[in-house]
XYZ file of C-alpha atoms in Angstrom:
359
model
C 0.029 0.141 0.057
C 1.722 3.282 -0.978
C -0.168 5.778 1.455
C -3.172 6.243 3.817
C -6.294 6.135 1.561
C -8.201 8.817 3.059
C -7.854 11.286 0.383
C -9.068 8.409 -2.664
C -12.051 8.995 -4.119
C -15.212 7.099 -3.156
C -16.552 4.049 -4.615
C -19.194 1.821 -4.636
C -19.201 -0.472 -1.687
C -17.200 -3.856 -2.405
C -16.547 -2.940 -5.931
C -13.357 -1.450 -5.828
C -11.598 0.757 -8.491
C -9.437 -0.163 -11.336
C -7.770 3.116 -13.114
C -6.082 3.418 -16.307
C -3.239 6.486 -16.225
C -2.519 7.783 -19.251
C 0.237 10.614 -20.089
C 1.781 12.026 -22.753
C 5.344 11.819 -23.815
C 4.986 15.582 -25.465
C 4.963 16.860 -21.293
C 7.975 16.534 -19.249
C 7.844 13.274 -17.258
C 6.706 13.887 -13.337
C 4.212 16.729 -14.373
C 1.222 14.984 -13.662
C -2.087 16.384 -12.706
C -3.064 16.669 -8.904
C -5.831 13.964 -9.432
C -3.411 11.462 -10.990
C -1.023 12.247 -8.212
C -4.018 11.784 -5.329
C -5.036 8.668 -7.035
C -1.581 7.134 -7.517
C -0.826 7.845 -3.869
C -4.233 6.190 -2.620
C -3.687 3.230 -4.710
C -3.072 -0.585 -3.244
C -0.983 -1.232 -6.141
C 0.345 0.605 -9.137
C 1.572 -1.518 -12.350
C 3.403 -0.592 -15.395
C 4.350 -3.157 -18.159
C 6.831 -0.729 -19.330
C 10.423 -1.140 -17.206
C 11.684 2.116 -19.170
C 8.394 4.468 -18.550
C 9.615 7.640 -18.528
C 7.130 8.456 -15.401
C 8.609 5.766 -13.409
C 11.963 7.364 -11.980
C 9.569 10.570 -10.495
C 6.901 7.953 -9.253
C 9.795 5.916 -7.216
C 10.903 9.623 -6.150
C 7.492 10.340 -4.594
C 7.402 6.965 -2.821
C 5.368 5.323 -4.804
C 5.954 1.665 -5.324
C 5.507 0.326 -8.788
C 5.437 -3.329 -9.880
C 6.820 -3.919 -13.190
C 4.405 -6.824 -14.657
C 1.916 -6.903 -17.653
C -1.562 -6.487 -16.112
C -3.772 -9.457 -15.891
C -7.216 -8.168 -16.383
C -9.197 -11.364 -14.503
C -6.663 -11.115 -11.851
C -6.868 -7.348 -11.137
C -10.919 -7.839 -11.286
C -10.604 -10.255 -8.410
C -7.744 -8.128 -6.547
C -9.900 -5.071 -6.599
C -13.745 -6.573 -5.915
C -11.799 -8.883 -3.035
C -13.086 -8.206 0.528
C -9.555 -7.094 1.426
C -10.482 -7.650 5.020
C -10.744 -11.245 4.421
C -7.022 -11.844 3.500
C -5.963 -9.604 5.868
C -4.530 -7.144 3.118
C -5.470 -4.282 4.892
C -5.277 -2.539 8.227
C -8.552 -0.747 8.549
C -11.208 -3.937 7.975
C -14.116 -1.611 7.893
C -12.270 0.620 5.196
C -11.670 -2.122 3.573
C -14.741 -3.907 3.678
C -16.784 -0.805 2.353
C -14.439 0.358 -0.540
C -12.529 -2.336 -2.380
C -9.154 -2.204 -3.620
C -8.026 0.664 -5.684
C -5.108 -0.278 -8.318
C -3.784 2.192 -10.951
C -2.053 0.894 -14.408
C 0.114 3.469 -15.630
C -0.069 2.660 -19.529
C 2.169 2.898 -22.204
C 3.175 4.706 -24.992
C 1.408 2.171 -27.011
C -1.568 1.719 -24.916
C -3.104 -1.391 -23.151
C -5.650 -2.446 -25.648
C -5.189 -6.051 -24.645
C -6.443 -5.153 -20.932
C -8.844 -2.773 -22.121
C -10.524 -5.789 -24.438
C -10.744 -8.253 -21.834
C -12.166 -5.620 -19.192
C -14.867 -4.781 -22.004
C -15.603 -8.399 -22.166
C -15.777 -8.935 -18.368
C -17.836 -6.283 -17.864
C -20.265 -7.221 -20.572
C -20.573 -10.645 -19.701
C -22.516 -9.953 -16.456
C -21.248 -12.853 -14.769
C -19.097 -11.131 -12.305
C -18.795 -8.321 -10.594
C -16.058 -5.692 -12.093
C -14.296 -2.699 -9.971
C -15.495 0.562 -11.476
C -13.283 1.355 -14.511
C -11.677 4.918 -14.935
C -9.316 6.278 -17.825
C -7.677 9.259 -15.933
C -5.307 11.315 -18.026
C -2.334 12.225 -16.002
C -1.274 14.630 -18.315
C -2.731 16.464 -21.348
C -1.219 17.678 -24.812
C -0.691 21.124 -24.881
C -1.950 23.208 -28.260
C 1.235 22.763 -30.631
C 2.345 19.470 -28.728
C 2.116 17.510 -31.989
C 4.724 19.967 -33.392
C 7.302 18.004 -31.067
C 6.168 14.700 -32.972
C 6.883 16.283 -36.450
C 10.439 17.364 -35.610
C 10.910 13.920 -34.127
C 9.464 12.261 -37.351
C 11.800 14.516 -39.506
C 14.800 13.783 -37.640
C 14.246 10.093 -37.885
C 14.137 10.683 -41.690
C 17.038 12.632 -42.150
C 18.877 10.028 -40.201
C 17.532 6.743 -42.115
C 16.386 7.750 -45.402
C 18.544 7.526 -48.158
C 16.846 10.318 -50.256
C 16.035 12.826 -47.612
C 19.586 12.027 -45.977
C 21.206 13.599 -48.740
C 18.787 16.760 -49.375
C 20.463 20.391 -49.357
C 18.740 23.619 -48.845
C 19.348 23.989 -52.801
C 17.590 20.953 -53.474
C 14.434 21.696 -51.826
C 14.333 25.019 -52.758
C 11.779 24.535 -55.929
C 9.635 22.470 -53.728
C 9.166 25.383 -51.123
C 8.046 27.237 -54.414
C 5.666 24.532 -55.272
C 4.175 24.033 -52.187
C 3.508 27.541 -51.521
C 1.535 27.761 -54.657
C -0.444 24.583 -54.009
C -1.481 26.240 -50.871
C -2.398 29.644 -52.809
C -4.537 27.144 -54.740
C -6.263 25.237 -51.803
C -7.196 28.787 -50.484
C -8.499 30.266 -53.479
C -10.520 26.796 -54.152
C -11.846 27.141 -50.728
C -11.318 23.330 -49.964
C -10.846 23.153 -46.137
C -9.629 19.808 -46.078
C -6.895 20.498 -49.059
C -5.889 23.361 -47.255
C -5.143 21.589 -44.251
C -2.978 19.298 -46.417
C -1.194 21.945 -47.825
C -0.364 23.672 -45.029
C 1.136 20.768 -43.233
C 3.568 20.395 -46.814
C 4.391 24.070 -46.408
C 5.240 23.479 -42.691
C 7.010 20.181 -43.537
C 9.586 22.369 -45.791
C 10.231 24.433 -42.545
C 11.057 21.689 -40.407
C 12.927 19.769 -43.298
C 15.220 23.324 -43.911
C 15.840 23.300 -39.955
C 16.575 19.716 -39.720
C 19.226 20.385 -42.570
C 20.840 23.809 -40.987
C 21.852 21.688 -37.722
C 24.518 20.133 -39.799
C 26.323 22.932 -41.210
C 29.391 23.286 -39.888
C 30.155 26.726 -39.762
C 26.699 28.570 -38.586
C 24.533 25.907 -37.359
C 20.902 26.124 -36.248
C 17.685 24.424 -35.378
C 13.906 24.254 -35.265
C 14.065 26.048 -32.321
C 16.088 28.650 -32.992
C 13.821 29.242 -36.202
C 10.859 29.262 -33.805
C 12.758 31.934 -31.175
C 13.716 34.136 -34.045
C 9.922 34.446 -35.236
C 8.717 34.772 -31.774
C 11.321 37.172 -31.129
C 10.134 39.020 -34.319
C 6.390 39.162 -33.442
C 7.035 40.430 -30.066
C 9.053 43.382 -31.364
C 6.739 43.932 -34.245
C 3.567 43.834 -32.159
C 4.648 46.897 -29.100
C 0.690 47.699 -28.881
C 0.566 44.058 -27.584
C 3.570 43.586 -25.827
C 5.207 46.685 -25.298
C 3.637 50.659 -24.245
C 2.827 51.826 -28.134
C -0.900 52.303 -29.208
C -2.622 50.924 -32.055
C -6.486 50.957 -32.290
C -6.901 50.328 -35.883
C -5.695 47.957 -38.539
C -3.896 50.971 -40.377
C -2.335 51.972 -37.109
C -0.961 48.402 -36.488
C 0.289 48.259 -40.196
C 2.297 51.767 -39.722
C 3.530 50.204 -36.312
C 4.826 47.152 -37.778
C 6.602 49.124 -41.018
C 8.184 51.983 -38.874
C 9.112 49.136 -36.278
C 10.751 47.089 -39.426
C 12.680 50.085 -40.606
C 14.275 51.083 -37.440
C 15.670 47.175 -37.419
C 16.583 46.386 -41.160
C 18.187 50.330 -41.601
C 18.040 49.780 -45.440
C 19.440 52.387 -47.180
C 16.827 51.271 -50.509
C 13.497 50.688 -50.434
C 14.012 47.989 -53.279
C 16.429 46.275 -50.184
C 14.335 42.941 -49.320
C 12.173 42.721 -52.374
C 12.869 39.203 -53.820
C 13.426 39.239 -57.538
C 12.285 35.652 -57.616
C 8.368 36.470 -57.067
C 6.176 36.556 -59.975
C 6.908 39.320 -62.142
C 3.317 40.856 -61.323
C 3.758 40.841 -57.579
C 7.262 42.009 -57.905
C 6.134 44.855 -59.896
C 3.428 45.626 -56.984
C 5.700 45.422 -54.416
C 8.389 47.787 -55.744
C 5.371 50.215 -56.648
C 4.213 50.099 -53.012
C 7.701 50.950 -51.669
C 8.100 53.515 -54.014
C 4.967 55.099 -53.051
C 5.255 54.966 -49.692
C 8.805 56.636 -49.788
C 7.313 59.665 -52.388
C 9.101 58.470 -54.972
C 8.089 58.754 -58.988
C 10.606 56.590 -60.974
C 8.126 54.317 -63.035
C 9.932 54.154 -66.518
C 8.120 54.768 -69.564
C 9.282 52.278 -72.343
C 8.180 50.068 -75.181
C 6.622 47.105 -75.386
C 3.922 45.106 -73.043
C 6.425 44.517 -70.335
C 6.219 48.407 -69.813
C 2.709 48.507 -70.143
C 1.976 45.457 -67.403
C 4.515 47.390 -65.216
C 2.498 50.484 -65.222
C -0.926 48.593 -64.964
C 0.373 46.860 -61.821
C 1.222 50.055 -60.513
C -1.754 51.688 -60.646
C -3.736 48.099 -59.564
C -1.201 48.728 -56.435
C -2.349 52.249 -55.759
C -6.035 51.886 -56.115
C -5.461 49.073 -53.254
C -5.699 45.809 -55.836
C -3.397 42.875 -55.552
C -2.546 42.714 -59.695
C -1.194 39.229 -59.022
C -4.664 38.142 -57.410
C -6.463 39.758 -59.581
C -4.926 38.449 -62.734
C -5.153 34.730 -60.962
C -8.863 34.699 -60.413
C -9.174 36.387 -64.010
C -7.303 33.794 -65.266
C -9.277 30.926 -63.570
C -12.175 32.296 -65.085
C -10.476 32.118 -68.162
C -9.493 28.319 -67.781
C -13.181 27.452 -66.640
C -14.551 29.374 -69.926
C -12.009 26.963 -71.850
C -13.217 24.079 -70.436
C -16.955 24.908 -70.605
C -16.053 25.561 -74.652
C -14.407 22.597 -74.815
C -17.275 20.537 -73.539
C -20.016 22.324 -75.620
C -17.811 21.424 -78.655
C -17.610 17.655 -77.168
C -21.546 17.332 -76.766
C -21.881 19.117 -80.133
C -19.684 16.503 -81.709
C -21.337 13.597 -79.992
C -24.765 15.166 -81.350
C -23.401 15.538 -84.613
C -21.924 11.471 -84.712
C -25.413 10.125 -83.116
C -27.120 12.099 -85.917
C -24.698 10.512 -88.783
C -25.459 7.039 -87.209
C -28.882 7.484 -86.991
C -28.894 8.277 -90.834
């Protein structure tokens, strides 16, 4: 017996209590909920099949004796529901007779499917008394916990996969572009399932690049460094939330962001930081935005469609329209019109063919 049972939750007379205690590997071992610690301390027996379970050292430090053994459903049921006073197993006979015994099974990472199946069969048979069965979460996943799984899986893939282990930042560059475009398509299509999948693909690119960066001999960094960098940036760029600045409207927030960014970057030209590898219309609009904000009027006037498109992109940006997005929407409409024309032609051809066959 691990501790006095006065703090244990009450159970029905003579039934006892069988508790499956679940934990998550994404939370540091030993950080258990208060109900979990109460139940562990009050239990008559604590079992765990995994001798390497990460919680075991902390349970032992807390003075909780843990039996390393496979849980047998029938034996545990018999132990819990038996009159604890009958074999002298408890000092307080009245308490033992009224409450039965409590057993806690600390579940492994793989779960205890065999045990739960056997318990369900016993409970469903109606031929034997069973203890109160309880699933008690000892620790919970916090939001973002599955990101830890992604980092772990990516690490395993990088070490063991013949293809992934050889990739470089340069190798993956094209995939980053492809995944970004696929994400845009999912957003434009309004497909929620596709959006979730494409967001995952973009996230994979971030984690993959960060894992590769760990191996750089001169300037290594990892996913935590990447996350820390963006966290620091977000805090700096939102002084109206994390500091003393004031911004009550979206426009004021944007102006504050740009002002803070300008102080950070200390750029000598408004063109610095504009990626030339982006689509041409987006590039033209970005340059036009930077120039307009700086009060610079330097739009070149040259011959040919390129300069016409440049001027059109600048006018669209000044009017508050993203020319890239606008053209993509128009192109999608154009695509749909082409498909409709193809279907119409196919139907007409089919009708003509059917008529000729009838003749």
